[in-house]
Structures are given as C-alpha cells and as structure tokens.
PDB file of C-alpha atoms in Angstrom:
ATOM      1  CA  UNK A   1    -140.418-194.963 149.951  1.00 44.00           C
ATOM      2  CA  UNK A   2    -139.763-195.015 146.275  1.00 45.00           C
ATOM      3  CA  UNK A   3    -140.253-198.772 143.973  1.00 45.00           C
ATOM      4  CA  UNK A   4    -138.663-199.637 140.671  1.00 48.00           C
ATOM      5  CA  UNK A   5    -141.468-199.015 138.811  1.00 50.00           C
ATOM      6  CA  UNK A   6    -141.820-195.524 139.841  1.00 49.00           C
ATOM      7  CA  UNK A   7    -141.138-192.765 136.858  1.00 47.00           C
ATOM      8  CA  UNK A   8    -138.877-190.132 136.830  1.00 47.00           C
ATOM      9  CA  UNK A   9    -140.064-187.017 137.136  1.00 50.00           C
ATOM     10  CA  UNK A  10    -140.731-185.047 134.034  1.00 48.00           C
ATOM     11  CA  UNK A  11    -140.610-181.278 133.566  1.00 49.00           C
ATOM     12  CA  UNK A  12    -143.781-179.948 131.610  1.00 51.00           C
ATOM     13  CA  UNK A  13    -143.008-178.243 127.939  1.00 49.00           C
ATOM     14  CA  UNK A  14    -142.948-174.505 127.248  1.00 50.00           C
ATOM     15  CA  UNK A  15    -145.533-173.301 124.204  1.00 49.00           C
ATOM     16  CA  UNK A  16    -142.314-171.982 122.430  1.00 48.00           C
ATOM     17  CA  UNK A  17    -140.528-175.064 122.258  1.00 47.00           C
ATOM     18  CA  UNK A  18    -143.722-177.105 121.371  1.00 46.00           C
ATOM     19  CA  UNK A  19    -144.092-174.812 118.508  1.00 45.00           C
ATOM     20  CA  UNK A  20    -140.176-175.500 117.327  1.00 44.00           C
ATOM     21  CA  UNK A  21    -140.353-179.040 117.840  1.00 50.00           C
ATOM     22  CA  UNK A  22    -143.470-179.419 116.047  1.00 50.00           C
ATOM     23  CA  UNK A  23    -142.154-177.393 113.360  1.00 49.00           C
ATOM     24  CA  UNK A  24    -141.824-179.375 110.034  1.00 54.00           C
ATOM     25  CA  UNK A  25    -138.171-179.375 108.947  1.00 53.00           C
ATOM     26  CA  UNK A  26    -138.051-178.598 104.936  1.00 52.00           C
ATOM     27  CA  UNK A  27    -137.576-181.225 102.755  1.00 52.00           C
ATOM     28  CA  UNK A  28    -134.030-181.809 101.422  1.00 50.00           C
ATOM     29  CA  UNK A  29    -133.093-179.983  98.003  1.00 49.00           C
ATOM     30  CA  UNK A  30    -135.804-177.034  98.790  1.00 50.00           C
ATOM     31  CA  UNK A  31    -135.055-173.659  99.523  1.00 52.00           C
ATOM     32  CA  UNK A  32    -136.602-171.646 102.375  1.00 49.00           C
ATOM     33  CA  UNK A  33    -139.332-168.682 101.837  1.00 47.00           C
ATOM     34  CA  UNK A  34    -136.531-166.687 103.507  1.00 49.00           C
ATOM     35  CA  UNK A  35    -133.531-167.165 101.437  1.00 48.00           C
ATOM     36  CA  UNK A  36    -132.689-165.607  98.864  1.00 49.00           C
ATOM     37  CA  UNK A  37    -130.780-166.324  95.749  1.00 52.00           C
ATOM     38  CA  UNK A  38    -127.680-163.809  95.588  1.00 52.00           C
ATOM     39  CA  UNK A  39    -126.128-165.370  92.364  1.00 58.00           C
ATOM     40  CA  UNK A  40    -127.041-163.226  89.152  1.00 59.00           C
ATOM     41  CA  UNK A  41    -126.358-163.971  85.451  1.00 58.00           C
ATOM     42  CA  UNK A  42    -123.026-162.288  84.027  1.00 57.00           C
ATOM     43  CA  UNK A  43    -123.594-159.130  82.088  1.00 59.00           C
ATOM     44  CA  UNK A  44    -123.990-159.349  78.029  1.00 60.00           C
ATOM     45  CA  UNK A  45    -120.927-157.947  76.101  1.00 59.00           C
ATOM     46  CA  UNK A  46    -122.309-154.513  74.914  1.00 68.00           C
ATOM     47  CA  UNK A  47    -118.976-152.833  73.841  1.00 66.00           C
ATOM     48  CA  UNK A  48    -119.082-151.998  70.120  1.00 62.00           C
ATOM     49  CA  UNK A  49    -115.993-154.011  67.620  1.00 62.00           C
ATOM     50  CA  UNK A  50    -112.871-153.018  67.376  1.00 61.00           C
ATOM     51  CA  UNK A  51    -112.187-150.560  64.854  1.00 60.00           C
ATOM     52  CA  UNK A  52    -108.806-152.664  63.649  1.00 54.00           C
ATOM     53  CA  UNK A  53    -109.939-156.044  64.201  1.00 54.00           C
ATOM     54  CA  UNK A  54    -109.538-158.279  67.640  1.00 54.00           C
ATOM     55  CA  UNK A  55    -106.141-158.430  67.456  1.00 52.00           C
ATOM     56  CA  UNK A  56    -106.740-161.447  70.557  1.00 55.00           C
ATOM     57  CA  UNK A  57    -108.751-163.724  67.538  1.00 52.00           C
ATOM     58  CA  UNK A  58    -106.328-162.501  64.558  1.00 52.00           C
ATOM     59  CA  UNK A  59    -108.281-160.220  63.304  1.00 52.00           C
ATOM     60  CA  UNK A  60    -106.428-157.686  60.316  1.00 52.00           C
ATOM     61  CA  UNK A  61    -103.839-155.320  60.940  1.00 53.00           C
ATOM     62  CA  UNK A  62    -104.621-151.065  59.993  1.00 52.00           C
ATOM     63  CA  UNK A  63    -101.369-150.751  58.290  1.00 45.00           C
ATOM     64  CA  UNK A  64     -99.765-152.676  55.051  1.00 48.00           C
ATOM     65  CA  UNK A  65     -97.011-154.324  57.040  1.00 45.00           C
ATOM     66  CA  UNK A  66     -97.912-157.749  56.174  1.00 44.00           C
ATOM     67  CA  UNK A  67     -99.528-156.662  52.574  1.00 44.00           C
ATOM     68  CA  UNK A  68     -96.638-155.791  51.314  1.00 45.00           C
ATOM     69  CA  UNK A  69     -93.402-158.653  52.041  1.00 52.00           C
ATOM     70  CA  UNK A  70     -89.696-157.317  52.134  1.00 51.00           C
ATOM     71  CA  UNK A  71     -87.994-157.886  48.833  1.00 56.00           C
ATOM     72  CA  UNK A  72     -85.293-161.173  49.548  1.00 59.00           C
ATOM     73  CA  UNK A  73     -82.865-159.964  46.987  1.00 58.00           C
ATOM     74  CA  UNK A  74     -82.342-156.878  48.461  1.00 59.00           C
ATOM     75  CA  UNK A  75     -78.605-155.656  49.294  1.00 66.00           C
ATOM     76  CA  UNK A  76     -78.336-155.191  53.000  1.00 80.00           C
ATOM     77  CA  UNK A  77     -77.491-152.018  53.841  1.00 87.00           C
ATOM     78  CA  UNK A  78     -75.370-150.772  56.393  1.00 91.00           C
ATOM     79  CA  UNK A  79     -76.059-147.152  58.154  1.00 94.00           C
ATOM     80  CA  UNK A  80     -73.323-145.528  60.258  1.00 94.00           C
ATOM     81  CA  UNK A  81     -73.790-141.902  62.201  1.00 95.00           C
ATOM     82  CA  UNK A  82     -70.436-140.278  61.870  1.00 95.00           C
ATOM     83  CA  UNK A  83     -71.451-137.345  63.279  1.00 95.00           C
ATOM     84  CA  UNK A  84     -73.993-135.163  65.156  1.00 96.00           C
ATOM     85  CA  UNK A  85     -73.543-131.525  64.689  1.00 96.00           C
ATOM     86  CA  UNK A  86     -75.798-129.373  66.761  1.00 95.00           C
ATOM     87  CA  UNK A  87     -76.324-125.802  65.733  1.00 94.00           C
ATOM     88  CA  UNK A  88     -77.777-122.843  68.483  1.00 94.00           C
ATOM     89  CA  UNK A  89     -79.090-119.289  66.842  1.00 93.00           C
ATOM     90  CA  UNK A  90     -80.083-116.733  69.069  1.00 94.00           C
ATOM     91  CA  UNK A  91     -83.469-114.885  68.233  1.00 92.00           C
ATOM     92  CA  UNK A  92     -85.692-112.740  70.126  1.00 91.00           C
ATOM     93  CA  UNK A  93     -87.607-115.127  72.440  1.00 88.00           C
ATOM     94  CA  UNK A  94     -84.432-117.293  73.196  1.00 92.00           C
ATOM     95  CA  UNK A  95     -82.129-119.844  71.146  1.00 94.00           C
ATOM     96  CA  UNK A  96     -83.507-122.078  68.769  1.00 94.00           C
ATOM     97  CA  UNK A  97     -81.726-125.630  67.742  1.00 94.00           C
ATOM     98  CA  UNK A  98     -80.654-127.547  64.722  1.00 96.00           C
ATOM     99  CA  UNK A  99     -79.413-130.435  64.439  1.00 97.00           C
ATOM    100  CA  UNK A 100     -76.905-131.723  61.156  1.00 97.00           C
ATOM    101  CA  UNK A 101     -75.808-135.554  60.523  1.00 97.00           C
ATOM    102  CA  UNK A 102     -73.337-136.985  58.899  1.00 96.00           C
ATOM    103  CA  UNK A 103     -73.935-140.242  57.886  1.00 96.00           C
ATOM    104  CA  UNK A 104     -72.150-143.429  55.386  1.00 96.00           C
ATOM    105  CA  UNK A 105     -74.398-146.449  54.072  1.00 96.00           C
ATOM    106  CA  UNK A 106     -72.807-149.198  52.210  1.00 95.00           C
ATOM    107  CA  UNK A 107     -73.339-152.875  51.652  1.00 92.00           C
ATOM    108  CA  UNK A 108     -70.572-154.286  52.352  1.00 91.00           C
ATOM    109  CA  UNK A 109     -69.836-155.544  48.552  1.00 91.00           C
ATOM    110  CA  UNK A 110     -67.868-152.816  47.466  1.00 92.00           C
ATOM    111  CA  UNK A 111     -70.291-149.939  47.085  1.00 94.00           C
ATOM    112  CA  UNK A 112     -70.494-147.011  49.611  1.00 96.00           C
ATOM    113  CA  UNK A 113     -71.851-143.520  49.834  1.00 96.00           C
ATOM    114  CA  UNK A 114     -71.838-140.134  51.878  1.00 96.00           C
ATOM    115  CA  UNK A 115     -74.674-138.578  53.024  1.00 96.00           C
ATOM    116  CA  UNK A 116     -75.092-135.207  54.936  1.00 96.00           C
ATOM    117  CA  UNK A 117     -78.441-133.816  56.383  1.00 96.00           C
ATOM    118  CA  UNK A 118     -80.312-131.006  57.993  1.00 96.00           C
ATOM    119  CA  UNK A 119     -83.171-130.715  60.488  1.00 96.00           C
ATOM    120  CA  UNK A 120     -85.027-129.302  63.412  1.00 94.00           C
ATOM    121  CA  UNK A 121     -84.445-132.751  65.252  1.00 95.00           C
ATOM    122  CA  UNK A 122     -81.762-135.168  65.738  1.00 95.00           C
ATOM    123  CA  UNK A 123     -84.195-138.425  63.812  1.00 95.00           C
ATOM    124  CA  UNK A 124     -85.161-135.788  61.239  1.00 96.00           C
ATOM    125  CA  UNK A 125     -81.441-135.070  60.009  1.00 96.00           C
ATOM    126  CA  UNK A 126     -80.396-138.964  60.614  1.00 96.00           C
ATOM    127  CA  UNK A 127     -83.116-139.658  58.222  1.00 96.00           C
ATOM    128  CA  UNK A 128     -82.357-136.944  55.181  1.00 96.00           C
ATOM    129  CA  UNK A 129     -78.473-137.881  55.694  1.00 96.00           C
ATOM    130  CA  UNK A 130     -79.470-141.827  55.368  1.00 96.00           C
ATOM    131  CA  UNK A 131     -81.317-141.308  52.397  1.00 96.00           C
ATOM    132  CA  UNK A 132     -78.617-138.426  50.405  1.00 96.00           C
ATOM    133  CA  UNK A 133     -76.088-141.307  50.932  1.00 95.00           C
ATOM    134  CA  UNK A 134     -78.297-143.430  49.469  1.00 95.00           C
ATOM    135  CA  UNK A 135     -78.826-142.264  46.438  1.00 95.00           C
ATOM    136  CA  UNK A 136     -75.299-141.230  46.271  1.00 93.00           C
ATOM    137  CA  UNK A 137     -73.500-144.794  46.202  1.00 95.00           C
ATOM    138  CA  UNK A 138     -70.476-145.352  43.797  1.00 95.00           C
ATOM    139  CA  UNK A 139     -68.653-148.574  43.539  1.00 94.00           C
ATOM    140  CA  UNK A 140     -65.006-148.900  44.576  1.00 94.00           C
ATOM    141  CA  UNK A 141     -62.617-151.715  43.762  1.00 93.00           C
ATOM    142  CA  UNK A 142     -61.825-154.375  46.688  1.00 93.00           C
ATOM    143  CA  UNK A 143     -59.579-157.062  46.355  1.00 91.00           C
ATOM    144  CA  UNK A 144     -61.257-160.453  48.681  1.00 90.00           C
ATOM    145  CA  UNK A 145     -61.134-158.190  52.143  1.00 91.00           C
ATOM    146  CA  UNK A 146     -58.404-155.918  51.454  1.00 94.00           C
ATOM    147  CA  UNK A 147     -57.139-152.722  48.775  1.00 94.00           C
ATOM    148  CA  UNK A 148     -55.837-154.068  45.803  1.00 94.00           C
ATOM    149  CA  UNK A 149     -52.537-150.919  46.325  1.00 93.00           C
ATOM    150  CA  UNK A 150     -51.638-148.238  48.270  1.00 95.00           C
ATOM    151  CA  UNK A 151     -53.405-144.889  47.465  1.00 96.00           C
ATOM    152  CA  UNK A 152     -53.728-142.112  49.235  1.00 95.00           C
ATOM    153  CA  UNK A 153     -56.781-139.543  49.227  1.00 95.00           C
ATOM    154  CA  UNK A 154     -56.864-136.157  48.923  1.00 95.00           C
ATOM    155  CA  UNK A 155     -60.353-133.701  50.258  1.00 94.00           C
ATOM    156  CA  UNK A 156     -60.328-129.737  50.897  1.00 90.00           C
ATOM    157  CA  UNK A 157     -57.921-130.559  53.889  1.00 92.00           C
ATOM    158  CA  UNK A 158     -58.147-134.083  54.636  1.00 94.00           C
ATOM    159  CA  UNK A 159     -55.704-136.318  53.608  1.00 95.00           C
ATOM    160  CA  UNK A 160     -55.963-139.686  54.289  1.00 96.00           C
ATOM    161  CA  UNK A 161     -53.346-142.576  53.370  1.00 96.00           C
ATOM    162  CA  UNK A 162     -54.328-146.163  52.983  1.00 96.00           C
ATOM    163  CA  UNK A 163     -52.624-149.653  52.684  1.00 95.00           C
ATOM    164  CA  UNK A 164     -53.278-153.012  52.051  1.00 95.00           C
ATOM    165  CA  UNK A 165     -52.557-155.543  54.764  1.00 95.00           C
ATOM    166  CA  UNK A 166     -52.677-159.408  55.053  1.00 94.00           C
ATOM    167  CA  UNK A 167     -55.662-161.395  56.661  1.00 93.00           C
ATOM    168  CA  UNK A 168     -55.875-161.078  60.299  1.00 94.00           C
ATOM    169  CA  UNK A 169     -54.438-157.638  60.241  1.00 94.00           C
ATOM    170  CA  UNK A 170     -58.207-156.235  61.029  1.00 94.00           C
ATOM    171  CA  UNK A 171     -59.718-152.701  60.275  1.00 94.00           C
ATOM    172  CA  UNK A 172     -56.533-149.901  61.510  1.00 94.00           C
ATOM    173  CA  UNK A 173     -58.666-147.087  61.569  1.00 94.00           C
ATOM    174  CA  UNK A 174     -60.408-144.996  63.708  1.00 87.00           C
ATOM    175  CA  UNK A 175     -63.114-142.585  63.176  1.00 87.00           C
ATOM    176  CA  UNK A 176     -64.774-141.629  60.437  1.00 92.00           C
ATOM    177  CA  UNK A 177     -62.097-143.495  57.738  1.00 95.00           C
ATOM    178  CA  UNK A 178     -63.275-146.612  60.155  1.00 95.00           C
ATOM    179  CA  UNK A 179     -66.970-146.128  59.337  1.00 95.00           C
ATOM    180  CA  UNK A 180     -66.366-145.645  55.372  1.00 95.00           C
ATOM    181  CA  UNK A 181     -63.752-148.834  55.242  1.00 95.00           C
ATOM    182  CA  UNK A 182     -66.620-150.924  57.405  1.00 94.00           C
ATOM    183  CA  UNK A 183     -69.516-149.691  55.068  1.00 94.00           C
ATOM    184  CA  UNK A 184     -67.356-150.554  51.847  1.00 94.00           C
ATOM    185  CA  UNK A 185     -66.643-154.128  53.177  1.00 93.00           C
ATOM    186  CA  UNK A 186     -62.883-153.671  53.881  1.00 94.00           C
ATOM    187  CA  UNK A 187     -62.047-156.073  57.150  1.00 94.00           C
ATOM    188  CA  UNK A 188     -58.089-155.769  57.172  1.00 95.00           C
ATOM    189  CA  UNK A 189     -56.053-152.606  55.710  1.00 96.00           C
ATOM    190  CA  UNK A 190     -53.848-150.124  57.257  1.00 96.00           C
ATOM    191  CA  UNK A 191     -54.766-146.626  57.937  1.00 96.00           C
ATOM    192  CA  UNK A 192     -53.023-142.468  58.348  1.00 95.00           C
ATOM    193  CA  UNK A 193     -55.199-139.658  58.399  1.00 94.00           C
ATOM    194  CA  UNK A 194     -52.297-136.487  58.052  1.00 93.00           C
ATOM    195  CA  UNK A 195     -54.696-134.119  57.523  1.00 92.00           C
ATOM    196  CA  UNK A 196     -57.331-132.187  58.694  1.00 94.00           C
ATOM    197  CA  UNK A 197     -59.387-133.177  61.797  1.00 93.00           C
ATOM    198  CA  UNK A 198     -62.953-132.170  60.369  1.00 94.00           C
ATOM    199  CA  UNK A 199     -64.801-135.238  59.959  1.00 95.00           C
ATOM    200  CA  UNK A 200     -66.715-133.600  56.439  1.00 95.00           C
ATOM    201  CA  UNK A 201     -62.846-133.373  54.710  1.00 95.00           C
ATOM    202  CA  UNK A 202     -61.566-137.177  56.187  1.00 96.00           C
ATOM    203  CA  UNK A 203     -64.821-138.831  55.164  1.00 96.00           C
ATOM    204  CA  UNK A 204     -64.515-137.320  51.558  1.00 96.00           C
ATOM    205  CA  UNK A 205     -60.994-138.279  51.398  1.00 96.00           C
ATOM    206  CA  UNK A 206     -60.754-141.715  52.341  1.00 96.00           C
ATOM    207  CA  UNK A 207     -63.884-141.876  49.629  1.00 95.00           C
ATOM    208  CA  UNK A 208     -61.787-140.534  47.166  1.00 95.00           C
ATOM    209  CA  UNK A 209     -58.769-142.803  47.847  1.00 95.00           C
ATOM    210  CA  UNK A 210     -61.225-145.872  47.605  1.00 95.00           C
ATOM    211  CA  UNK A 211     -62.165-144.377  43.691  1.00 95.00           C
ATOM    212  CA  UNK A 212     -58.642-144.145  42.922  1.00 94.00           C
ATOM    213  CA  UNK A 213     -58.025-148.367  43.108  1.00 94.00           C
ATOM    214  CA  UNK A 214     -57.471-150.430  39.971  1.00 92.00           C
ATOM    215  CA  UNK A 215     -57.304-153.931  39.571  1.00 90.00           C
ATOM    216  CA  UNK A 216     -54.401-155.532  37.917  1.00 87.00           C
ATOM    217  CA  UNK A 217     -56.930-156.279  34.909  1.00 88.00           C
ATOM    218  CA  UNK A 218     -57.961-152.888  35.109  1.00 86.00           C
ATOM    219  CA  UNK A 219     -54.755-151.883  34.476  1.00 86.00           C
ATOM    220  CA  UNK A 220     -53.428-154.684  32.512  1.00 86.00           C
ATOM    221  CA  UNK A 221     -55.957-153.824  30.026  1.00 88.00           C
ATOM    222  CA  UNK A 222     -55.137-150.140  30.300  1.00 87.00           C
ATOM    223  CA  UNK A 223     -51.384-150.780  28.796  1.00 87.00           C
ATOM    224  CA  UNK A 224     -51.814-152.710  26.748  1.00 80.00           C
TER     225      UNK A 224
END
C-alpha cells in the first residue's frame, strides 16, 4: 500500500555518465585543446616587377606612342588598294609566291599619287606601294567638287574620258578611275574608260587627264 509521501523510484548512475556530467563545460570565447585553427595568413607577393611597368596602376608604356603626339596639321591621307597581283615561279623544291600592289593615296584637296610595290607578302607590297605613292603626289586642278572641262587621258593603252557634271550627279566611275577621282577629292563627274582593261594603263590615264585641267585664270592669264 503506497502513501503520498512515498518517492519515486530512482535508477542509480553509470561511472560514464557521472564523469560527463561532472565534466566542466569551457568557458565561452575559449577554444578547446582539441581544435585546431585551420585559417592561415595569405601568402606575401614574391613575383619580381614588371619589366614595362603595372600597366593595372599606370605605370609607363615600352614604346614612344604617347612620347611622341600626332602632328594636328597634318593632311589626312587617303589609301586605296587597286589591285593585288599575285605572282607563282616554279623552282626546284616547288612554287614560290609574290605578291605586287597597286595602290593611290590622296587627300582629298586636290593632290593625288600612284604607287606600285613588290614583296614576298601581301602587307609587305601594300606597304612599299603606300609609301611610292606617297612621295609621288602632284597637284591637279578641281573646281568646288567637280573638273573645271572635259579632258580626256591618254596611258600606253588606257584611255580614259572625263566630264564635269552638276552637284548631285555623284562619282560615275568604276574601278580604278573611281579610286583616283575619290583620292583627288572629286564627288560628282562623269566617267568612259575606251581603252585598255589593265588597271596599271587606266590608273595612269585618268592621272594624266586630271594634269591636263586649267582654270579659267589659268588660262585667262595664258592669252592674254
């Protein structure tokens, strides 16, 4: 017969859970002995400078580019590839290439020129062609955006016959007479080529019709 002031029954503790609960728990903000710190420091920058400058901080350039600032009053030219000519000789071990280029360079103000150049590769020959027209420029008489007259143009067998024409006509040419006209700064004139096909003899004849123009004062002063 049980009473209300009887106890329940208790169950006795085991050695190994005495030992955990009389364990003291570590205090807050402490590490254990166990654990162990897995976070290192970053590695030190060892790598020797740049040998240009750190281009990232703006550091100076190898080349000149900046040292040396492009000149403002300098005509700007105008380079046109008329054509690519591509030449094949047959030797012992196989064919070997070369490469020709015909090129104009004008700018635009009345002064154009006709370049022609010969290399192993196609940038090489652009390159000597640019630079023979270059310094082979000769100034020919425009009238605003137009001829001044008629003339017609005359080169081993090209034979090229040009016209003025009123604004809004635009550039009637094709081909390698288009690519002298553009250089020259000619936007509306009317154009024949009745000759020969090869661009060498049109390209030398619509530069000698350009030299054949006058002005009115040219020739004004000229009969008088």
């Amino acid at each position: 017969m049980s009473t209300e002031n009887e106890s329940p029954e208790t169950t006795p503790a085991t050695p190994a859970a005495a030992a955990v609960e009389t364990a003291p728990a570590p205090a807050a903000g402490t590490r254990s002995a166990h654990s162990s710190d897995t976070r290192t420091a970053p590695p030190s920058d060892t790598r020797p400078p740049r040998r240009g400058g750190d281009r990232r901080s703006g550091g100076p350039r190898r080349d000149r580019r900046d040292s040396a600032p492009a000149d403002p009053n300098a005509p700007d030219m105008v380079e046109k590839i008329v054509y690519i000519n591509r030449c094949a000789k047959v030797v012992k071990g196989g064919r070997r290439f070369s490469f020709s280029a015909l090129a104009v360079v004008g700018d635009k103000k009345g002064s154009v020129g006709i370049g022609y150049g010969k290399a192993n590769e196609v940038p090489e020959a652009i390159r000597k062609g640019t630079e023979h027209a270059k310094k082979h420029m000769v100034p020919v008489k425009i009238k605003g955006d137009t001829i001044p007259h008629e003339v017609y143009g005359e080169y081993d067998g090209g034979r090229v016959l040009l016209r003025p024409a009123v604004p809004g006509t635009g550039l009637i040419a094709g081909g390698a007479v288009r690519a002298v006209l553009e250089a020259a700064g000619i936007k509306n004139i009317l154009t024949k080529s009745m000759g020969s096909k090869n661009h060498i003899a049109v390209v030398h004849a619509t530069l000698k019709g350009l030299q054949k123009l006058r002005l009115a004062e040219q020739i004004k002063t000229v009969r008088s």
